[in-house]
Amino acid sequence: MIRDYFRVMVVNLGTGKANIVERGGRNEVLGGTGLAARLFQEFGHADRPWNDPDQPMILAIGPLTGYYPLMSKTCCSFKSPYHDQYAESYAGGKSALSLRFADLDALVITGRAERLTALCVGSRRVELKDVEYLRGFDALSTGRALRKMFPGSGRRSILRIGPAAEKLSTYACINVDTYRHFGRLGGGTVMGVKNLKGICILGDRGFPLPEGKAYPKLYKHIFEQLTSTEMMSKYHGVGTAVNISPLNGLKSLPWKNLQQTSSPHAERISGETFADETLLRNAACAGCPVGCIHVGFVREQFQTNNQYLYRQVAYDYEPIFAVGGMLEIIEPGEVLRVLDVIEKEGFDCMSCGVALAWATEALERGDISEDETLLPLKWGDAETYMKAVELLSQQENEFYSLLARGTMRAVARYGGGDYACVLGQEMAGYATGEVFFVSEALGFRHAHLDAGGYSWDQKHEEKDVDAALKFLVEDGRKRIILNCMVGCLFSRGVYTEALLDEALEAVGYTDLATGVDEIAFEVQKLRWRVRISTGYDPRTVKIPKRYSEITTWKGPLDTEYMEALRQGFAQRIMELGAPLPEDAPEK
Amino acid sequence: MKIMRATRMERCIGCHSCSLACSRQVHKVLSWNKAGIRIASSGGLSTGFEARVCLACDPAPCVAACPTGAFSQRKGGGVIQKRNLCIRCGECAKACPVDAIFLDHQVNPYVCIHCGRCIPYCPHDCLEMVEVPERRNGSNKDKEVAS
Ligand code: SF4
Ligand code: SF4
Ligand code: SF4
């Protein structure tokens, strides 16, 4: 192991100064999500709003980052502009290995820069640069500019935001190394409000290897498991986009703002079609031999006489659902073109697609008019949607500035909440049924990856509330283990608890290697405590009417079952997140 | 003699498994730079990846530049590295025409020794061992090249 405590860099953008702080607690929180929650307790202000300059933005990695394959993600946490509560998001790219080799377990950024700024940190560097001239630059050209500005090609990660974040849309993302994102709940906006246009993390150190033969042997074993078995083939083959067809078959594919759960057109945007028609190449996060990133291309004629340009756009299941199915855009090339605009503006593509789907239905129903949308939004009309994304980013009028703050803000002004596809935030792409809807609506990150509710729905026809809740809590905990290591959740089939214990042992974390499950249980409670301390009350979460109107392969949705699950899950969350006895009197 | 070549970099996904494998197995460190092979995007990720790796020159300019004999000519091309002889002047890296020698902040040089131990860790078969290509004038020792 590199060390048994945490080494954290705290950068204050207000003063321009950085500090290295050392913290214990590795055997209580492991790292990653647990460390981030700890650091938020220390540096965050539960009672102040998200845009208070003192609120931190936290990046954290785990004890195994860099040591093993697929330990390749970073946890980013912050008080969310979306709901003003504690939130987190995960991304890969080169961020995790860069932090590891910058010799940091976490980076905490506080304060607000006076002018637009870029930050570069490394094992022997802290540097702030005024980049006011990059104001309004899109996320991709910002990346190009930052690459020229800072050293370390090949051993650094570049995080940056686009115009949507500068304008403080509440669901702007952080683009990480072009093809990965801290997508959800407005991480980009947190950078925006801090006047932080980009972060370069320079991974320029190396570390001694663990003694003995156990580590290289285990590395080899895990590497083989991940590359030569069938376990991961879904991710590097067709990629996650392979989900489109089976979900369509199960009537669980959100379509046209969830007016439908399947469509005869879904084949046109299936993972297989994307692979056949647009896939240009694959890419990987640093430290991941699986390479699930699928980069597609579109070719556009921009002038007569055969003048073409081409763009490369990464796709996955979620972007295809949000921009394809939800907007009924059924040509892969058109999906990619809309995604490209979203990418440049720097939105979370899921939130953006789902928000525009709501706007399209609202216009269709006459709840809003073209006076609001300024454009004739129409299912399948990619050109118009591309313009809408720009208006949304610029917050062109009152309608777009409300919608840029989340569908529910627009609903509060114009109505139409019954058909808003919002489960805590604009939904993820699984209309699988009651368990998933409750899991996402109430879950910690309002993400499909909080727990495998979507797969429970697909496998269980019986309606056993207790069994489903038990599953949500326990499966959530299993995912927390990987989120503490900040491993990629795609590898959860390979990294069993026993293997993780062994992996920790082999790099010298013998104290931790006796039971990650117990630590994860404590982290599960810690995360909920922190979330609840920032104002979250799962008992008040509502599931919009649209979700009770759908039909899946199991038939019409069962509202009573869903309500029982909702109440039960809220109860479990309140129990898990109950304040510690010693905290109760003081607060 | 065989040498290691990054012959199929168009397939590279940028996973850095090769550098991590070299650094782990050959140089006994955890790193993605302290390695005989380093992966960088060729100017942003949308342009694909390139490998910074020793081309196995013969004669090798880095060997000629090394004042202490820490780098000596490897038969078939490339270098043999003796770390205990190195005074860390950095001349080898300066002399390399393709930026294949990495100097860490203590000016320790890292270079590929053409052992091929990275190859099994490349998931896309970008790397391979190849027979030393025929030099234009026969023997490697024959320095009198009539160009
Ligand atoms: S750094 Fe070492 S190997 Fe390189 S030229 Fe100097 S002495 Fe020779
Ligand atoms: S051939 Fe050997 S020395 Fe060269 S890069 Fe591969 S592992 Fe390193
Ligand atoms: S292991 Fe292969 S695919 Fe991965 S970075 Fe190295 S050359 Fe590229």
mmCIF file of N, CA and C in Angstrom, chain B residues 35-124:
data_model
loop_
_atom_site.group_PDB
_atom_site.id
_atom_site.type_symbol
_atom_site.label_atom_id
_atom_site.label_comp_id
_atom_site.label_asym_id
_atom_site.label_seq_id
_atom_site.Cartn_x
_atom_site.Cartn_y
_atom_site.Cartn_z
ATOM 1 N N ALA B 35 8.188 3.470 -17.349
ATOM 2 C CA ALA B 35 7.960 2.262 -18.123
ATOM 3 C C ALA B 35 8.626 2.413 -19.468
ATOM 4 N N GLY B 36 8.931 1.291 -20.092
ATOM 5 C CA GLY B 36 9.561 1.322 -21.404
ATOM 6 C C GLY B 36 8.604 1.772 -22.496
ATOM 7 N N ILE B 37 7.327 1.629 -22.231
ATOM 8 C CA ILE B 37 6.340 2.069 -23.225
ATOM 9 C C ILE B 37 5.366 3.014 -22.542
ATOM 10 N N ARG B 38 5.128 4.132 -23.165
ATOM 11 C CA ARG B 38 4.166 5.096 -22.627
ATOM 12 C C ARG B 38 3.141 5.420 -23.710
ATOM 13 N N ILE B 39 1.903 5.572 -23.282
ATOM 14 C CA ILE B 39 0.815 5.798 -24.231
ATOM 15 C C ILE B 39 0.332 7.238 -24.106
ATOM 16 N N ALA B 40 0.220 7.902 -25.234
ATOM 17 C CA ALA B 40 -0.334 9.259 -25.219
ATOM 18 C C ALA B 40 -1.300 9.390 -26.376
ATOM 19 N N SER B 41 -2.274 10.260 -26.201
ATOM 20 C CA SER B 41 -3.138 10.519 -27.340
ATOM 21 C C SER B 41 -2.321 11.354 -28.310
ATOM 22 N N SER B 42 -2.575 11.149 -29.588
ATOM 23 C CA SER B 42 -1.773 11.934 -30.529
ATOM 24 C C SER B 42 -2.447 13.284 -30.746
ATOM 25 N N GLY B 43 -2.589 14.050 -29.655
ATOM 26 C CA GLY B 43 -3.194 15.378 -29.732
ATOM 27 C C GLY B 43 -4.682 15.319 -29.464
ATOM 28 N N GLY B 44 -5.075 14.903 -28.262
ATOM 29 C CA GLY B 44 -6.502 14.806 -27.947
ATOM 30 C C GLY B 44 -6.996 13.420 -28.287
ATOM 31 N N LEU B 45 -7.951 12.945 -27.484
ATOM 32 C CA LEU B 45 -8.358 11.554 -27.619
ATOM 33 C C LEU B 45 -9.034 11.230 -28.943
ATOM 34 N N SER B 46 -9.549 12.242 -29.632
ATOM 35 C CA SER B 46 -10.265 11.923 -30.858
ATOM 36 C C SER B 46 -9.310 11.584 -31.995
ATOM 37 N N THR B 47 -8.016 11.711 -31.741
ATOM 38 C CA THR B 47 -7.074 11.393 -32.812
ATOM 39 C C THR B 47 -6.397 10.045 -32.617
ATOM 40 N N GLY B 48 -6.810 9.282 -31.611
ATOM 41 C CA GLY B 48 -6.205 7.980 -31.404
ATOM 42 C C GLY B 48 -4.946 8.081 -30.538
ATOM 43 N N PHE B 49 -4.241 6.974 -30.449
ATOM 44 C CA PHE B 49 -3.133 6.914 -29.492
ATOM 45 C C PHE B 49 -1.820 6.592 -30.188
ATOM 46 N N GLU B 50 -0.747 7.025 -29.546
ATOM 47 C CA GLU B 50 0.559 6.614 -30.026
ATOM 48 C C GLU B 50 1.378 6.084 -28.859
ATOM 49 N N ALA B 51 2.332 5.239 -29.186
ATOM 50 C CA ALA B 51 3.190 4.667 -28.156
ATOM 51 C C ALA B 51 4.548 5.338 -28.226
ATOM 52 N N ARG B 52 5.040 5.747 -27.070
ATOM 53 C CA ARG B 52 6.435 6.199 -26.996
ATOM 54 C C ARG B 52 7.232 4.976 -26.561
ATOM 55 N N VAL B 53 7.967 4.424 -27.482
ATOM 56 C CA VAL B 53 8.695 3.197 -27.169
ATOM 57 C C VAL B 53 9.975 3.141 -28.006
ATOM 58 N N CYS B 54 10.971 2.509 -27.440
ATOM 59 C CA CYS B 54 12.280 2.402 -28.086
ATOM 60 C C CYS B 54 12.167 1.707 -29.439
ATOM 61 N N LEU B 55 12.806 2.288 -30.461
ATOM 62 C CA LEU B 55 12.733 1.707 -31.806
ATOM 63 C C LEU B 55 13.862 0.714 -32.067
ATOM 64 N N ALA B 56 14.684 0.493 -31.079
ATOM 65 C CA ALA B 56 15.808 -0.444 -31.204
ATOM 66 C C ALA B 56 16.808 -0.004 -32.267
ATOM 67 N N CYS B 57 17.228 1.246 -32.145
ATOM 68 C CA CYS B 57 18.233 1.748 -33.097
ATOM 69 C C CYS B 57 19.534 0.960 -32.952
ATOM 70 N N ASP B 58 20.235 0.835 -34.056
ATOM 71 C CA ASP B 58 21.552 0.206 -34.030
ATOM 72 C C ASP B 58 22.403 0.830 -35.131
ATOM 73 N N PRO B 59 23.324 1.683 -34.804
ATOM 74 C CA PRO B 59 23.759 2.077 -33.463
ATOM 75 C C PRO B 59 22.749 3.018 -32.799
ATOM 76 N N ALA B 60 22.661 2.942 -31.474
ATOM 77 C CA ALA B 60 21.680 3.732 -30.750
ATOM 78 C C ALA B 60 22.271 5.065 -30.312
ATOM 79 N N PRO B 61 21.634 6.162 -30.693
ATOM 80 C CA PRO B 61 22.150 7.488 -30.307
ATOM 81 C C PRO B 61 22.234 7.668 -28.795
ATOM 82 N N CYS B 62 21.331 7.034 -28.034
ATOM 83 C CA CYS B 62 21.382 7.190 -26.578
ATOM 84 C C CYS B 62 22.632 6.533 -26.012
ATOM 85 N N VAL B 63 23.043 5.436 -26.627
ATOM 86 C CA VAL B 63 24.259 4.750 -26.165
ATOM 87 C C VAL B 63 25.472 5.640 -26.421
ATOM 88 N N ALA B 64 25.482 6.236 -27.603
ATOM 89 C CA ALA B 64 26.591 7.131 -27.940
ATOM 90 C C ALA B 64 26.644 8.315 -26.982
ATOM 91 N N ALA B 65 25.476 8.751 -26.533
ATOM 92 C CA ALA B 65 25.430 9.944 -25.679
ATOM 93 C C ALA B 65 25.768 9.645 -24.226
ATOM 94 N N CYS B 66 25.613 8.409 -23.818
ATOM 95 C CA CYS B 66 25.792 8.071 -22.400
ATOM 96 C C CYS B 66 27.278 8.115 -22.018
ATOM 97 N N PRO B 67 27.652 8.974 -21.054
ATOM 98 C CA PRO B 67 29.074 9.132 -20.725
ATOM 99 C C PRO B 67 29.630 8.017 -19.840
ATOM 100 N N THR B 68 28.781 7.194 -19.259
ATOM 101 C CA THR B 68 29.288 6.260 -18.242
ATOM 102 C C THR B 68 29.192 4.796 -18.624
ATOM 103 N N GLY B 69 28.579 4.506 -19.738
ATOM 104 C CA GLY B 69 28.377 3.102 -20.076
ATOM 105 C C GLY B 69 27.162 2.491 -19.389
ATOM 106 N N ALA B 70 26.347 3.316 -18.777
ATOM 107 C CA ALA B 70 25.107 2.796 -18.187
ATOM 108 C C ALA B 70 24.195 2.260 -19.288
ATOM 109 N N PHE B 71 24.248 2.893 -20.431
ATOM 110 C CA PHE B 71 23.547 2.387 -21.607
ATOM 111 C C PHE B 71 24.603 1.796 -22.535
ATOM 112 N N SER B 72 24.443 0.521 -22.900
ATOM 113 C CA SER B 72 25.347 -0.034 -23.905
ATOM 114 C C SER B 72 24.518 -0.661 -25.020
ATOM 115 N N GLN B 73 25.161 -0.867 -26.142
ATOM 116 C CA GLN B 73 24.433 -1.363 -27.306
ATOM 117 C C GLN B 73 23.959 -2.795 -27.090
ATOM 118 N N ARG B 74 22.675 -3.036 -27.356
ATOM 119 C CA ARG B 74 22.140 -4.391 -27.282
ATOM 120 C C ARG B 74 22.276 -5.015 -28.665
ATOM 121 N N LYS B 75 22.683 -6.274 -28.691
ATOM 122 C CA LYS B 75 22.824 -6.948 -29.978
ATOM 123 C C LYS B 75 21.448 -7.023 -30.632
ATOM 124 N N GLY B 76 21.347 -6.612 -31.848
ATOM 125 C CA GLY B 76 20.046 -6.618 -32.516
ATOM 126 C C GLY B 76 19.325 -5.292 -32.400
ATOM 127 N N GLY B 77 19.904 -4.367 -31.666
ATOM 128 C CA GLY B 77 19.282 -3.048 -31.566
ATOM 129 C C GLY B 77 18.787 -2.754 -30.171
ATOM 130 N N GLY B 78 18.718 -1.459 -29.871
ATOM 131 C CA GLY B 78 18.271 -1.065 -28.541
ATOM 132 C C GLY B 78 19.412 -1.043 -27.553
ATOM 133 N N VAL B 79 19.075 -0.982 -26.287
ATOM 134 C CA VAL B 79 20.118 -0.801 -25.281
ATOM 135 C C VAL B 79 20.033 -1.842 -24.175
ATOM 136 N N ILE B 80 21.165 -2.002 -23.535
ATOM 137 C CA ILE B 80 21.198 -2.729 -22.267
ATOM 138 C C ILE B 80 21.428 -1.670 -21.199
ATOM 139 N N GLN B 81 20.610 -1.706 -20.181
ATOM 140 C CA GLN B 81 20.660 -0.653 -19.175
ATOM 141 C C GLN B 81 21.253 -1.196 -17.874
ATOM 142 N N LYS B 82 22.270 -0.508 -17.351
ATOM 143 C CA LYS B 82 22.833 -0.876 -16.043
ATOM 144 C C LYS B 82 22.638 0.308 -15.112
ATOM 145 N N ARG B 83 21.609 0.210 -14.302
ATOM 146 C CA ARG B 83 21.206 1.356 -13.492
ATOM 147 C C ARG B 83 22.308 1.807 -12.512
ATOM 148 N N ASN B 84 23.101 0.832 -12.031
ATOM 149 C CA ASN B 84 24.114 1.210 -11.036
ATOM 150 C C ASN B 84 25.240 2.075 -11.619
ATOM 151 N N LEU B 85 25.361 2.072 -12.939
ATOM 152 C CA LEU B 85 26.398 2.909 -13.552
ATOM 153 C C LEU B 85 25.887 4.317 -13.895
ATOM 154 N N CYS B 86 24.621 4.507 -13.744
ATOM 155 C CA CYS B 86 23.995 5.746 -14.228
ATOM 156 C C CYS B 86 24.243 6.903 -13.262
ATOM 157 N N ILE B 87 24.668 8.047 -13.823
ATOM 158 C CA ILE B 87 24.890 9.249 -12.998
ATOM 159 C C ILE B 87 23.732 10.237 -13.164
ATOM 160 N N ARG B 88 22.735 9.831 -13.908
ATOM 161 C CA ARG B 88 21.512 10.619 -14.057
ATOM 162 C C ARG B 88 21.765 12.011 -14.639
ATOM 163 N N CYS B 89 22.505 12.022 -15.720
ATOM 164 C CA CYS B 89 22.757 13.283 -16.403
ATOM 165 C C CYS B 89 21.665 13.607 -17.412
ATOM 166 N N GLY B 90 20.913 12.582 -17.824
ATOM 167 C CA GLY B 90 19.799 12.815 -18.735
ATOM 168 C C GLY B 90 20.186 12.926 -20.198
ATOM 169 N N GLU B 91 21.456 12.694 -20.518
ATOM 170 C CA GLU B 91 21.894 12.852 -21.914
ATOM 171 C C GLU B 91 21.224 11.845 -22.849
ATOM 172 N N CYS B 92 20.939 10.652 -22.326
ATOM 173 C CA CYS B 92 20.335 9.609 -23.167
ATOM 174 C C CYS B 92 18.979 10.071 -23.703
ATOM 175 N N ALA B 93 18.158 10.611 -22.797
ATOM 176 C CA ALA B 93 16.817 11.034 -23.208
ATOM 177 C C ALA B 93 16.909 12.151 -24.248
ATOM 178 N N LYS B 94 17.864 13.050 -24.021
ATOM 179 C CA LYS B 94 18.042 14.148 -24.969
ATOM 180 C C LYS B 94 18.402 13.612 -26.362
ATOM 181 N N ALA B 95 19.196 12.542 -26.364
ATOM 182 C CA ALA B 95 19.682 12.026 -27.644
ATOM 183 C C ALA B 95 18.637 11.179 -28.389
ATOM 184 N N CYS B 96 17.652 10.688 -27.689
ATOM 185 C CA CYS B 96 16.668 9.802 -28.344
ATOM 186 C C CYS B 96 15.841 10.582 -29.357
ATOM 187 N N PRO B 97 15.827 10.125 -30.602
ATOM 188 C CA PRO B 97 15.106 10.887 -31.633
ATOM 189 C C PRO B 97 13.581 10.774 -31.511
ATOM 190 N N VAL B 98 13.076 9.795 -30.766
ATOM 191 C CA VAL B 98 11.620 9.592 -30.743
ATOM 192 C C VAL B 98 11.029 9.689 -29.336
ATOM 193 N N ASP B 99 11.735 10.352 -28.426
ATOM 194 C CA ASP B 99 11.214 10.582 -27.076
ATOM 195 C C ASP B 99 10.807 9.279 -26.381
ATOM 196 N N ALA B 100 11.632 8.250 -26.570
ATOM 197 C CA ALA B 100 11.266 6.953 -26.009
ATOM 198 C C ALA B 100 11.826 6.724 -24.611
ATOM 199 N N ILE B 101 12.692 7.621 -24.154
ATOM 200 C CA ILE B 101 13.286 7.434 -22.826
ATOM 201 C C ILE B 101 12.613 8.392 -21.858
ATOM 202 N N PHE B 102 12.033 7.839 -20.825
ATOM 203 C CA PHE B 102 11.358 8.681 -19.840
ATOM 204 C C PHE B 102 12.298 8.969 -18.686
ATOM 205 N N LEU B 103 12.415 10.243 -18.327
ATOM 206 C CA LEU B 103 13.205 10.625 -17.152
ATOM 207 C C LEU B 103 12.231 11.008 -16.046
ATOM 208 N N ASP B 104 12.333 10.354 -14.900
ATOM 209 C CA ASP B 104 11.464 10.781 -13.808
ATOM 210 C C ASP B 104 12.063 12.027 -13.165
ATOM 211 N N HIS B 105 11.449 12.531 -12.098
ATOM 212 C CA HIS B 105 11.899 13.828 -11.599
ATOM 213 C C HIS B 105 13.283 13.736 -10.938
ATOM 214 N N GLN B 106 13.724 12.485 -10.678
ATOM 215 C CA GLN B 106 15.103 12.349 -10.190
ATOM 216 C C GLN B 106 16.061 11.990 -11.329
ATOM 217 N N VAL B 107 15.578 12.180 -12.548
ATOM 218 C CA VAL B 107 16.351 11.931 -13.754
ATOM 219 C C VAL B 107 16.788 10.467 -13.894
ATOM 220 N N ASN B 108 15.960 9.552 -13.380
ATOM 221 C CA ASN B 108 16.187 8.138 -13.680
ATOM 222 C C ASN B 108 15.627 7.827 -15.051
ATOM 223 N N PRO B 109 16.455 7.268 -15.936
ATOM 224 C CA PRO B 109 15.929 6.941 -17.273
ATOM 225 C C PRO B 109 15.170 5.603 -17.296
ATOM 226 N N TYR B 110 14.079 5.576 -17.990
ATOM 227 C CA TYR B 110 13.322 4.335 -18.209
ATOM 228 C C TYR B 110 13.224 4.101 -19.703
ATOM 229 N N VAL B 111 13.606 2.905 -20.111
ATOM 230 C CA VAL B 111 13.596 2.619 -21.548
ATOM 231 C C VAL B 111 13.211 1.158 -21.769
ATOM 232 N N CYS B 112 12.655 0.893 -22.915
ATOM 233 C CA CYS B 112 12.249 -0.478 -23.259
ATOM 234 C C CYS B 112 13.485 -1.361 -23.453
ATOM 235 N N ILE B 113 13.440 -2.563 -22.871
ATOM 236 C CA ILE B 113 14.556 -3.495 -23.057
ATOM 237 C C ILE B 113 14.174 -4.644 -23.995
ATOM 238 N N HIS B 114 13.050 -4.503 -24.642
ATOM 239 C CA HIS B 114 12.614 -5.484 -25.645
ATOM 240 C C HIS B 114 12.488 -6.903 -25.095
ATOM 241 N N CYS B 115 11.889 -6.980 -23.913
ATOM 242 C CA CYS B 115 11.678 -8.294 -23.308
ATOM 243 C C CYS B 115 10.316 -8.867 -23.678
ATOM 244 N N GLY B 116 9.401 -7.990 -24.083
ATOM 245 C CA GLY B 116 8.088 -8.479 -24.510
ATOM 246 C C GLY B 116 7.111 -8.804 -23.394
ATOM 247 N N ARG B 117 7.435 -8.420 -22.174
ATOM 248 C CA ARG B 117 6.536 -8.804 -21.090
ATOM 249 C C ARG B 117 5.258 -7.969 -21.032
ATOM 250 N N CYS B 118 5.236 -6.889 -21.756
ATOM 251 C CA CYS B 118 4.005 -6.092 -21.839
ATOM 252 C C CYS B 118 2.989 -6.732 -22.780
ATOM 253 N N ILE B 119 3.471 -7.505 -23.735
ATOM 254 C CA ILE B 119 2.618 -7.962 -24.835
ATOM 255 C C ILE B 119 1.358 -8.719 -24.382
ATOM 256 N N PRO B 120 1.485 -9.674 -23.454
ATOM 257 C CA PRO B 120 0.262 -10.387 -23.060
ATOM 258 C C PRO B 120 -0.778 -9.489 -22.390
ATOM 259 N N TYR B 121 -0.378 -8.308 -21.959
ATOM 260 C CA TYR B 121 -1.331 -7.432 -21.282
ATOM 261 C C TYR B 121 -2.030 -6.481 -22.232
ATOM 262 N N CYS B 122 -1.686 -6.492 -23.487
ATOM 263 C CA CYS B 122 -2.412 -5.630 -24.427
ATOM 264 C C CYS B 122 -3.653 -6.359 -24.920
ATOM 265 N N PRO B 123 -4.834 -5.858 -24.579
ATOM 266 C CA PRO B 123 -6.050 -6.571 -24.955
ATOM 267 C C PRO B 123 -6.363 -6.494 -26.447
ATOM 268 N N HIS B 124 -5.712 -5.615 -27.168
ATOM 269 C CA HIS B 124 -6.047 -5.452 -28.582
ATOM 270 C C HIS B 124 -4.907 -5.859 -29.505
#
